[in-house]
Amino acid sequence: MKVYFHLCLEEFTNSYLVVNDDPAVMEAIIIDPGKISNDIIKQIEEGGYNLTGVLITHNHENHVHGLSTLTKIYSPKVYATDYEIEGIKAELIRGDGKLKLAGFDIDYYSVQGHSADSMVFKIGNVMFTGDTITAGVVGDTSGTYFKRLLCSNILKKILSQNDDLVLMPGHGPPTTVASERYYNLDISENRKYTGNQSI
């Protein structure tokens, strides 16, 4: 597995191209196509990959805006918690579950709080977290209740994973489960408030 990071400067959002370069597979998926640049197309074309899937962590425009461009060039299946993203029909996923795409076993988890449709995707030792968690803080929420809900979901579904699991967020640099468990300010604050010291 190779992961290519792409930054959309207009919105400072991260998109990821994940490729399986096993000669028997040669397939790729994209997580959160905020913008489809020439670099992304070049990597797919020059690598000889078949783009088979798109994973959407949440339906906010700055994370999905490039989907309409992408689907004019390729015919991937789009996986999201909404039936339709940017006018494109999606394969509906809900709760926690598993997918098989591009030769990868993918675990997905619903992590509500930042938005009602927030999903994270785990492929191997990498988890794509969208806006649920960024290095040092959790995603924006619309109030105290939703922040506590988000922190609780992060503790249960993300920070319960192995320490060395790499977290690839929708904004900012990558981080790890261990780093967030010990140094995330919002998680620490939530533990003090709720008394939850289990993680």
PDB file of N, CA, C and O in Angstrom, residues 3 27 90 127 178 193-194 197:
ATOM      1  N   VAL A   3       0.381   5.572   0.104  1.00  0.00           N
ATOM      2  CA  VAL A   3      -0.556   6.668   0.351  1.00  0.00           C
ATOM      3  C   VAL A   3       0.077   7.957  -0.152  1.00  0.00           C
ATOM      4  O   VAL A   3       1.182   8.314   0.266  1.00  0.00           O
ATOM      5  N   GLU A  27      -4.887  -1.164  -8.439  1.00  0.00           N
ATOM      6  CA  GLU A  27      -6.096  -0.364  -8.245  1.00  0.00           C
ATOM      7  C   GLU A  27      -5.842   0.725  -7.216  1.00  0.00           C
ATOM      8  O   GLU A  27      -4.875   0.673  -6.448  1.00  0.00           O
ATOM      9  N   ALA A  90     -24.340   7.536  -4.139  1.00  0.00           N
ATOM     10  CA  ALA A  90     -23.321   6.870  -3.321  1.00  0.00           C
ATOM     11  C   ALA A  90     -23.818   5.516  -2.834  1.00  0.00           C
ATOM     12  O   ALA A  90     -25.022   5.299  -2.691  1.00  0.00           O
ATOM     13  N   MET A 127      -5.316   5.230   9.480  1.00  0.00           N
ATOM     14  CA  MET A 127      -6.723   5.583   9.616  1.00  0.00           C
ATOM     15  C   MET A 127      -6.921   6.996   9.075  1.00  0.00           C
ATOM     16  O   MET A 127      -6.204   7.922   9.444  1.00  0.00           O
ATOM     17  N   ALA A 178      -1.043   7.098  19.752  1.00  0.00           N
ATOM     18  CA  ALA A 178      -0.331   7.362  21.008  1.00  0.00           C
ATOM     19  C   ALA A 178      -0.207   8.859  21.265  1.00  0.00           C
ATOM     20  O   ALA A 178      -0.454   9.337  22.379  1.00  0.00           O
ATOM     21  N   TYR A 193     -13.580  16.422  32.653  1.00  0.00           N
ATOM     22  CA  TYR A 193     -14.983  16.730  32.878  1.00  0.00           C
ATOM     23  C   TYR A 193     -15.794  15.483  33.200  1.00  0.00           C
ATOM     24  O   TYR A 193     -16.635  15.482  34.080  1.00  0.00           O
ATOM     25  N   THR A 194     -15.529  14.408  32.452  1.00  0.00           N
ATOM     26  CA  THR A 194     -16.342  13.193  32.614  1.00  0.00           C
ATOM     27  C   THR A 194     -15.767  12.197  33.594  1.00  0.00           C
ATOM     28  O   THR A 194     -16.441  11.252  34.005  1.00  0.00           O
ATOM     29  N   GLN A 197     -11.052   7.954  32.585  1.00  0.00           N
ATOM     30  CA  GLN A 197      -9.605   7.773  32.504  1.00  0.00           C
ATOM     31  C   GLN A 197      -9.265   6.406  31.892  1.00  0.00           C
ATOM     32  O   GLN A 197      -8.162   5.911  32.028  1.00  0.00           O
TER      33      GLN A 197
END
